[in-house]
CSV table of C-alpha atoms in Angstrom, one decimal:
chain,number,residue,atom,x,y,z
A,92,UNK,CA,133.5,230.5,271.3
A,93,UNK,CA,136.6,228.7,272.9
A,94,UNK,CA,139.7,228.4,271.5
A,95,UNK,CA,142.1,225.4,273.3
A,96,UNK,CA,146.0,225.4,273.1
A,97,UNK,CA,147.4,222.4,272.3
A,98,UNK,CA,150.6,223.4,273.5
A,99,UNK,CA,149.9,223.8,276.9
A,100,UNK,CA,149.5,221.2,279.8
A,101,UNK,CA,146.0,221.2,280.6
A,102,UNK,CA,145.2,223.7,283.5
A,103,UNK,CA,143.8,221.1,286.0
A,104,UNK,CA,147.0,219.7,286.5
A,105,UNK,CA,148.4,222.9,287.1
A,106,UNK,CA,146.3,222.9,290.5
A,107,UNK,CA,149.2,220.4,291.8
A,108,UNK,CA,151.6,223.2,291.7
A,109,UNK,CA,152.4,224.9,295.5
A,110,UNK,CA,153.4,223.8,299.0
A,111,UNK,CA,151.4,221.2,300.8
A,112,UNK,CA,151.8,220.2,304.3
A,113,UNK,CA,150.4,216.4,304.9
A,114,UNK,CA,147.0,215.9,307.0
A,115,UNK,CA,145.6,212.8,307.4
A,116,UNK,CA,146.0,209.5,305.9
A,117,UNK,CA,144.9,205.5,305.6
A,118,UNK,CA,146.2,202.1,305.0
A,119,UNK,CA,149.7,203.2,304.1
A,120,UNK,CA,150.8,200.7,306.2
A,121,UNK,CA,149.6,198.1,303.9
A,122,UNK,CA,151.0,199.7,300.9
A,123,UNK,CA,154.7,200.1,302.2
A,124,UNK,CA,154.3,196.3,303.4
A,125,UNK,CA,152.8,195.5,300.2
A,126,UNK,CA,156.3,197.1,298.8
A,127,UNK,CA,158.2,195.1,300.7
A,128,UNK,CA,159.4,197.7,303.2
A,129,UNK,CA,160.1,196.6,306.7
A,130,UNK,CA,158.7,197.0,309.7
A,131,UNK,CA,161.1,199.5,311.4
A,132,UNK,CA,161.0,201.7,308.7
A,133,UNK,CA,157.3,201.6,308.3
A,134,UNK,CA,157.1,202.8,311.7
A,135,UNK,CA,159.0,206.0,310.7
A,136,UNK,CA,157.3,206.8,307.8
A,137,UNK,CA,153.6,206.4,309.5
A,138,UNK,CA,155.1,208.7,311.8
A,139,UNK,CA,156.1,211.8,309.0
A,140,UNK,CA,154.2,214.4,308.3
A,141,UNK,CA,155.7,215.6,305.2
A,142,UNK,CA,155.3,218.9,303.1
A,143,UNK,CA,155.0,218.7,299.4
A,144,UNK,CA,156.6,221.0,297.1
A,145,UNK,CA,155.3,221.0,293.3
A,146,UNK,CA,157.1,223.6,290.8
A,147,UNK,CA,157.8,224.0,287.6
A,148,UNK,CA,161.0,224.9,286.0
A,149,UNK,CA,161.1,227.3,282.6
A,150,UNK,CA,162.5,224.3,280.5
A,151,UNK,CA,159.4,222.5,280.8
A,152,UNK,CA,160.3,220.3,283.6
A,153,UNK,CA,158.7,219.3,286.7
A,154,UNK,CA,159.8,219.3,290.0
A,155,UNK,CA,158.9,217.5,293.1
A,156,UNK,CA,160.5,217.9,296.4
A,157,UNK,CA,158.7,216.1,299.8
A,158,UNK,CA,160.6,217.2,303.0
A,159,UNK,CA,160.2,216.1,306.5
A,160,UNK,CA,162.8,215.7,309.4
A,161,UNK,CA,162.6,212.3,308.3
A,162,UNK,CA,164.5,212.6,304.6
A,163,UNK,CA,164.1,214.7,302.0
A,164,UNK,CA,163.7,214.0,298.7
A,165,UNK,CA,163.4,215.3,295.6
A,166,UNK,CA,163.6,215.0,291.5
A,167,UNK,CA,162.8,216.7,288.4
A,168,UNK,CA,161.0,214.9,285.1
A,169,UNK,CA,159.5,215.6,281.9
A,170,UNK,CA,155.8,214.4,281.4
A,171,UNK,CA,155.4,210.5,280.1
A,172,UNK,CA,159.2,210.2,280.2
A,173,UNK,CA,161.3,207.3,282.4
A,174,UNK,CA,163.5,208.5,284.8
A,175,UNK,CA,165.7,206.5,287.4
A,176,UNK,CA,164.4,207.9,291.1
A,177,UNK,CA,166.0,206.1,294.7
A,178,UNK,CA,162.7,206.1,297.0
A,179,UNK,CA,163.2,206.6,300.6
A,180,UNK,CA,163.8,203.4,301.5
A,181,UNK,CA,166.7,203.5,299.2
A,182,UNK,CA,165.2,201.4,296.7
A,183,UNK,CA,165.9,202.2,293.2
A,184,UNK,CA,163.3,202.2,290.6
A,185,UNK,CA,162.4,203.1,287.1
A,186,UNK,CA,159.8,205.5,287.0
A,187,UNK,CA,157.4,207.2,284.6
A,188,UNK,CA,154.8,210.3,285.3
A,189,UNK,CA,152.1,211.2,283.3
A,190,UNK,CA,149.3,213.7,283.0
A,191,UNK,CA,145.8,213.1,282.4
A,192,UNK,CA,143.0,214.7,281.2
A,193,UNK,CA,141.2,215.3,284.4
A,194,UNK,CA,144.2,216.6,285.8
A,195,UNK,CA,145.5,214.0,288.0
A,196,UNK,CA,149.1,212.9,288.3
A,197,UNK,CA,150.2,208.9,287.2
A,198,UNK,CA,153.6,208.4,288.6
A,199,UNK,CA,154.3,204.6,288.2
A,200,UNK,CA,157.5,203.1,289.3
A,201,UNK,CA,158.9,199.7,288.7
A,202,UNK,CA,161.5,198.0,291.4
A,203,UNK,CA,164.4,196.4,290.2
A,204,UNK,CA,161.7,192.5,290.9
A,205,UNK,CA,159.4,193.8,288.7
A,206,UNK,CA,157.1,195.3,291.9
A,207,UNK,CA,154.8,197.7,290.3
A,208,UNK,CA,153.3,200.8,292.5
A,209,UNK,CA,151.3,203.3,291.6
A,210,UNK,CA,151.0,206.7,293.1
A,211,UNK,CA,148.1,209.0,291.7
A,212,UNK,CA,147.9,212.6,292.4
A,213,UNK,CA,145.2,215.3,292.3
A,214,UNK,CA,143.3,217.9,293.5
A,215,UNK,CA,139.4,217.8,294.9
A,216,UNK,CA,136.5,220.0,294.9
A,217,UNK,CA,137.7,221.3,298.1
A,218,UNK,CA,141.4,222.2,297.1
A,219,UNK,CA,142.6,219.3,299.0
A,220,UNK,CA,145.6,217.0,297.0
A,221,UNK,CA,144.5,213.6,297.1
A,222,UNK,CA,146.7,211.0,297.0
A,223,UNK,CA,146.0,207.2,296.5
A,224,UNK,CA,149.1,204.7,296.4
A,225,UNK,CA,148.9,201.2,295.3
A,226,UNK,CA,150.5,198.3,295.2
A,227,UNK,CA,149.6,194.5,294.8
A,228,UNK,CA,146.5,194.2,296.6
A,229,UNK,CA,146.8,197.7,298.8
A,230,UNK,CA,145.7,200.8,298.7
A,231,UNK,CA,146.2,203.6,300.4
A,232,UNK,CA,145.0,207.1,301.1
A,233,UNK,CA,146.8,210.2,302.1
A,234,UNK,CA,145.5,213.8,302.2
A,235,UNK,CA,147.5,216.9,301.5
A,236,UNK,CA,145.9,220.8,303.0
A,237,UNK,CA,147.6,223.7,301.1
A,238,UNK,CA,149.8,225.8,303.1
A,239,UNK,CA,149.5,229.5,302.6
């Protein structure tokens, strides 16, 4: 007999916890351009190889931190609760992060002009974090490997 606890976040989402090093990506410039980010900042952003740290506090809130030589960003959130966020380009957004039953982290943001973007994170079968960024018709993918 298998017994499930309704009080816990699905176990697949727990796989995202930890420290991740940027490995590779494709079409990131298209995504940044669709967001309305200027050329100079896009060139800088493409050169950055961030380290991502995902953790959960004792109070149940999650913490996302992206560190690089260019800039560090950190935010704390509760799943399904809207929060204000400042993107790395300085743009203020309203964001919500929800967790799906299959272990995906879906981060939806809307800027002051109503432009919406989605960043979906999950751990694939080879234990790499897949990050799919979508805005308008642009879709980019980035891959991260665990830092042990």
